[in-house]
Amino acid sequence: MPSSARKSAEPSGAFLSDVKTLRARARQRLGDGAVTPAYTADVRKTIDILQTVLATEIVCVLRYTMHSIAASGISSEAVRAEFAEHAAEEQRHMTEVAERINQLGGKPDFNPQGLASRSASEYKEGEDLVDMIRENLIAERIACEHYRELIRYFGNDDTTTRVMLEGILGNEEEHANDMHDLLVAHEGKPMLPSA
Ligand SMILES: [Fe+2]
Ligand SMILES: [Fe+2]
């Protein structure tokens, strides 16, 4: 194929390395594992950010687990089941984030010391069933806000981390919606203005 024809087939503005260059670059710096020269984020900063996400997820596992056990009252069975389901999903997020930290060459921080201050969301026990639901809704909204910002921050510099966070965010939005619906059902009034 003439070089002019090949050039016109490429998307405008895209830079693509040839196979020989890709192969040669992959043989260098093997100690970096999955982090290759085309990784344009700051890997140390990514790991630090993901430690905060990890702490947030751990706190969510603990809070939902505690609530699923402590929730009591005549109408608590369905709520307890929802709390337990969320606890299991938060645990899945926790593992995903810890594995990503490991892939990037970091050590996931599971140290209970300082956990509450590393986390974006808070560990709140809640006074009663409605209070527990409300605290979980607040925590989910914090997580959604935090992850939305991070998704924009990572952009195309670390697409794997971004895609992982997009998946987790989708799940947190469902959690927030579940907690909102439970709050409406148990408080007996809509939380949000209808118009
Ligand atoms: Fe989560
Ligand atoms: Fe969640």
mmCIF file of C-alpha atoms and ligand atoms in Angstrom:
data_model
loop_
_atom_site.group_PDB
_atom_site.id
_atom_site.type_symbol
_atom_site.label_atom_id
_atom_site.label_comp_id
_atom_site.label_asym_id
_atom_site.label_seq_id
_atom_site.Cartn_x
_atom_site.Cartn_y
_atom_site.Cartn_z
ATOM 1 C CA MET A 1 0.000 0.000 0.000
ATOM 2 C CA PRO A 2 1.477 3.435 -0.876
ATOM 3 C CA SER A 3 2.300 5.418 2.232
ATOM 4 C CA SER A 4 -0.128 8.213 1.276
ATOM 5 C CA ALA A 5 -3.028 5.702 1.139
ATOM 6 C CA ARG A 6 -2.043 4.234 4.548
ATOM 7 C CA LYS A 7 -1.881 7.692 6.054
ATOM 8 C CA SER A 8 -5.370 8.641 4.872
ATOM 9 C CA ALA A 9 -6.820 5.489 6.505
ATOM 10 C CA GLU A 10 -5.613 6.568 9.976
ATOM 11 C CA PRO A 11 -7.916 8.550 12.253
ATOM 12 C CA SER A 12 -6.888 12.196 12.198
ATOM 13 C CA GLY A 13 -4.679 13.216 15.097
ATOM 14 C CA ALA A 14 -4.154 9.629 16.346
ATOM 15 C CA PHE A 15 -0.611 8.536 17.015
ATOM 16 C CA LEU A 16 -0.021 4.817 16.662
ATOM 17 C CA SER A 17 3.287 3.044 17.281
ATOM 18 C CA ASP A 18 4.370 0.400 14.796
ATOM 19 C CA VAL A 19 4.550 -3.209 15.969
ATOM 20 C CA LYS A 20 8.348 -3.213 16.124
ATOM 21 C CA THR A 21 8.377 -0.208 18.477
ATOM 22 C CA LEU A 22 5.643 -1.734 20.676
ATOM 23 C CA ARG A 23 7.602 -4.995 20.975
ATOM 24 C CA ALA A 24 10.872 -3.210 21.761
ATOM 25 C CA ARG A 25 9.278 -0.985 24.423
ATOM 26 C CA ALA A 26 7.534 -3.946 26.100
ATOM 27 C CA ARG A 27 10.943 -5.629 26.623
ATOM 28 C CA GLN A 28 12.221 -2.684 28.638
ATOM 29 C CA ARG A 29 11.526 -2.073 32.365
ATOM 30 C CA LEU A 30 9.907 -5.449 33.001
ATOM 31 C CA GLY A 31 9.847 -4.601 36.726
ATOM 32 C CA ASP A 32 7.029 -2.115 35.993
ATOM 33 C CA GLY A 33 4.672 -5.037 35.290
ATOM 34 C CA ALA A 34 1.441 -3.775 33.691
ATOM 35 C CA VAL A 35 2.658 -0.148 33.651
ATOM 36 C CA THR A 36 4.091 0.494 30.163
ATOM 37 C CA PRO A 37 5.464 3.719 28.590
ATOM 38 C CA ALA A 38 2.030 4.567 27.131
ATOM 39 C CA TYR A 39 0.650 4.808 30.691
ATOM 40 C CA THR A 40 0.475 8.587 30.963
ATOM 41 C CA ALA A 41 -0.914 9.001 34.498
ATOM 42 C CA ASP A 42 1.361 9.492 37.522
ATOM 43 C CA VAL A 43 1.442 5.942 38.882
ATOM 44 C CA ARG A 44 2.362 6.965 42.469
ATOM 45 C CA LYS A 45 -0.511 9.436 42.539
ATOM 46 C CA THR A 46 -2.899 6.848 41.070
ATOM 47 C CA ILE A 47 -1.960 4.408 43.844
ATOM 48 C CA ASP A 48 -2.471 7.113 46.525
ATOM 49 C CA ILE A 49 -5.905 7.958 45.087
ATOM 50 C CA LEU A 50 -6.861 4.276 44.944
ATOM 51 C CA GLN A 51 -5.851 3.848 48.614
ATOM 52 C CA THR A 52 -8.541 6.436 49.441
ATOM 53 C CA VAL A 53 -11.052 4.557 47.265
ATOM 54 C CA LEU A 54 -10.051 1.296 48.990
ATOM 55 C CA ALA A 55 -10.562 2.846 52.444
ATOM 56 C CA THR A 56 -13.966 4.199 51.328
ATOM 57 C CA GLU A 57 -15.031 0.739 50.173
ATOM 58 C CA ILE A 58 -13.799 -0.947 53.383
ATOM 59 C CA VAL A 59 -15.770 1.554 55.500
ATOM 60 C CA CYS A 60 -18.853 0.853 53.334
ATOM 61 C CA VAL A 61 -18.448 -2.912 53.887
ATOM 62 C CA LEU A 62 -18.192 -2.371 57.658
ATOM 63 C CA ARG A 63 -21.132 0.069 57.866
ATOM 64 C CA TYR A 64 -23.513 -2.035 55.760
ATOM 65 C CA THR A 65 -22.515 -5.242 57.566
ATOM 66 C CA MET A 66 -23.103 -3.612 60.946
ATOM 67 C CA HIS A 67 -26.470 -2.222 59.799
ATOM 68 C CA SER A 68 -27.562 -5.564 58.324
ATOM 69 C CA ILE A 69 -27.066 -7.145 61.750
ATOM 70 C CA ALA A 70 -28.232 -4.296 63.993
ATOM 71 C CA ALA A 71 -31.348 -3.209 62.057
ATOM 72 C CA SER A 72 -34.426 -4.070 64.053
ATOM 73 C CA GLY A 73 -38.127 -3.335 64.038
ATOM 74 C CA ILE A 74 -41.258 -4.729 62.519
ATOM 75 C CA SER A 75 -40.456 -3.663 58.948
ATOM 76 C CA SER A 76 -36.736 -4.316 59.058
ATOM 77 C CA GLU A 77 -36.445 -7.701 57.277
ATOM 78 C CA ALA A 78 -36.409 -6.347 53.718
ATOM 79 C CA VAL A 79 -34.102 -3.507 54.754
ATOM 80 C CA ARG A 80 -31.687 -5.891 56.460
ATOM 81 C CA ALA A 81 -31.580 -7.994 53.302
ATOM 82 C CA GLU A 82 -30.838 -4.884 51.232
ATOM 83 C CA PHE A 83 -28.059 -3.823 53.619
ATOM 84 C CA ALA A 84 -26.532 -7.324 53.433
ATOM 85 C CA GLU A 85 -26.660 -7.312 49.619
ATOM 86 C CA HIS A 86 -24.947 -3.923 49.523
ATOM 87 C CA ALA A 87 -22.286 -5.121 51.985
ATOM 88 C CA ALA A 88 -21.443 -7.988 49.609
ATOM 89 C CA GLU A 89 -21.240 -5.625 46.623
ATOM 90 C CA GLU A 90 -19.030 -3.165 48.531
ATOM 91 C CA GLN A 91 -16.749 -6.085 49.314
ATOM 92 C CA ARG A 92 -16.495 -6.854 45.602
ATOM 93 C CA HIS A 93 -15.549 -3.203 44.916
ATOM 94 C CA MET A 94 -12.980 -3.381 47.717
ATOM 95 C CA THR A 95 -11.317 -6.437 46.157
ATOM 96 C CA GLU A 96 -11.354 -4.924 42.653
ATOM 97 C CA VAL A 97 -9.649 -1.727 43.855
ATOM 98 C CA ALA A 98 -7.082 -3.642 45.933
ATOM 99 C CA GLU A 99 -6.220 -5.773 42.894
ATOM 100 C CA ARG A 100 -5.771 -2.671 40.739
ATOM 101 C CA ILE A 101 -3.374 -1.171 43.327
ATOM 102 C CA ASN A 102 -1.414 -4.422 43.223
ATOM 103 C CA GLN A 103 -1.322 -4.404 39.386
ATOM 104 C CA LEU A 104 0.158 -0.905 39.491
ATOM 105 C CA GLY A 105 2.950 -2.077 41.804
ATOM 106 C CA GLY A 106 1.464 -0.755 45.054
ATOM 107 C CA LYS A 107 0.538 -2.483 48.309
ATOM 108 C CA PRO A 108 -3.179 -2.214 49.128
ATOM 109 C CA ASP A 109 -3.554 -0.515 52.512
ATOM 110 C CA PHE A 110 -5.870 -2.612 54.701
ATOM 111 C CA ASN A 111 -4.400 -1.246 57.934
ATOM 112 C CA PRO A 112 -7.299 -0.468 60.312
ATOM 113 C CA GLN A 113 -5.197 2.302 61.815
ATOM 114 C CA GLY A 114 -6.176 5.581 60.153
ATOM 115 C CA LEU A 115 -8.846 3.855 58.041
ATOM 116 C CA ALA A 116 -11.622 6.334 58.944
ATOM 117 C CA SER A 117 -9.495 9.345 57.983
ATOM 118 C CA ARG A 118 -8.339 7.772 54.676
ATOM 119 C CA SER A 119 -11.954 7.078 53.672
ATOM 120 C CA ALA A 120 -14.155 9.631 51.902
ATOM 121 C CA SER A 121 -17.360 8.207 53.406
ATOM 122 C CA GLU A 122 -17.974 7.985 57.149
ATOM 123 C CA TYR A 123 -18.744 5.132 59.487
ATOM 124 C CA LYS A 124 -22.046 6.111 61.114
ATOM 125 C CA GLU A 125 -24.016 3.606 63.157
ATOM 126 C CA GLY A 126 -27.369 5.404 62.968
ATOM 127 C CA GLU A 127 -29.866 5.759 65.826
ATOM 128 C CA ASP A 128 -32.691 3.737 64.281
ATOM 129 C CA LEU A 129 -33.697 2.084 61.007
ATOM 130 C CA VAL A 130 -34.552 5.334 59.200
ATOM 131 C CA ASP A 131 -31.346 6.936 60.447
ATOM 132 C CA MET A 132 -29.320 3.971 59.142
ATOM 133 C CA ILE A 133 -30.946 4.257 55.723
ATOM 134 C CA ARG A 134 -30.283 8.002 55.680
ATOM 135 C CA GLU A 135 -26.609 7.535 56.647
ATOM 136 C CA ASN A 136 -26.174 4.980 53.866
ATOM 137 C CA LEU A 137 -27.771 7.317 51.339
ATOM 138 C CA ILE A 138 -25.364 10.078 52.423
ATOM 139 C CA ALA A 139 -22.375 7.706 52.155
ATOM 140 C CA GLU A 140 -23.463 6.571 48.677
ATOM 141 C CA ARG A 141 -23.825 10.168 47.535
ATOM 142 C CA ILE A 142 -20.300 10.909 48.799
ATOM 143 C CA ALA A 143 -18.957 7.869 46.904
ATOM 144 C CA CYS A 144 -20.822 8.882 43.697
ATOM 145 C CA GLU A 145 -19.457 12.420 43.875
ATOM 146 C CA HIS A 146 -15.910 11.221 44.592
ATOM 147 C CA TYR A 147 -15.893 8.601 41.804
ATOM 148 C CA ARG A 148 -17.383 10.991 39.240
ATOM 149 C CA GLU A 149 -14.516 13.400 39.886
ATOM 150 C CA LEU A 150 -11.964 10.598 39.665
ATOM 151 C CA ILE A 151 -13.398 9.301 36.365
ATOM 152 C CA ARG A 152 -12.915 12.761 34.878
ATOM 153 C CA TYR A 153 -9.436 12.990 36.421
ATOM 154 C CA PHE A 154 -8.190 9.683 34.944
ATOM 155 C CA GLY A 155 -9.705 10.340 31.505
ATOM 156 C CA ASN A 156 -7.475 8.652 28.952
ATOM 157 C CA ASP A 157 -4.356 8.606 31.159
ATOM 158 C CA ASP A 158 -5.339 5.390 32.965
ATOM 159 C CA THR A 159 -8.257 3.871 31.101
ATOM 160 C CA THR A 160 -8.282 0.625 33.117
ATOM 161 C CA THR A 161 -8.686 2.498 36.406
ATOM 162 C CA ARG A 162 -11.264 4.781 34.806
ATOM 163 C CA VAL A 163 -13.334 1.887 33.420
ATOM 164 C CA MET A 164 -13.153 0.095 36.796
ATOM 165 C CA LEU A 165 -14.397 3.246 38.551
ATOM 166 C CA GLU A 166 -17.160 3.685 35.971
ATOM 167 C CA GLY A 167 -18.401 0.167 36.780
ATOM 168 C CA ILE A 168 -18.249 0.828 40.521
ATOM 169 C CA LEU A 169 -19.987 4.209 40.095
ATOM 170 C CA GLY A 170 -22.887 2.544 38.245
ATOM 171 C CA ASN A 171 -23.286 0.209 41.194
ATOM 172 C CA GLU A 172 -23.060 3.050 43.763
ATOM 173 C CA GLU A 173 -25.774 4.937 41.878
ATOM 174 C CA GLU A 174 -28.020 1.868 42.191
ATOM 175 C CA HIS A 175 -27.206 1.738 45.915
ATOM 176 C CA ALA A 176 -28.074 5.426 46.340
ATOM 177 C CA ASN A 177 -31.333 4.867 44.487
ATOM 178 C CA ASP A 178 -32.172 1.832 46.673
ATOM 179 C CA MET A 179 -31.496 3.845 49.855
ATOM 180 C CA HIS A 180 -33.556 6.750 48.536
ATOM 181 C CA ASP A 181 -36.511 4.439 47.830
ATOM 182 C CA LEU A 182 -36.226 2.827 51.270
ATOM 183 C CA LEU A 183 -36.118 6.231 52.917
ATOM 184 C CA VAL A 184 -39.239 7.317 51.046
ATOM 185 C CA ALA A 185 -41.001 4.080 52.035
ATOM 186 C CA HIS A 186 -40.006 4.304 55.700
ATOM 187 C CA GLU A 187 -40.345 8.039 56.203
ATOM 188 C CA GLY A 188 -43.630 8.053 54.301
ATOM 189 C CA LYS A 189 -42.802 11.128 52.266
ATOM 190 C CA PRO A 190 -40.815 11.804 49.117
ATOM 191 C CA MET A 191 -37.303 13.112 49.723
ATOM 192 C CA LEU A 192 -37.008 14.964 46.469
ATOM 193 C CA PRO A 193 -39.329 17.614 45.071
ATOM 194 C CA SER A 194 -41.367 16.036 42.260
ATOM 195 C CA ALA A 195 -40.949 19.023 39.871
HETATM 196 FE FE FE B 1 -18.683 0.547 46.746
HETATM 197 FE FE FE B 2 -22.355 1.546 47.580
#
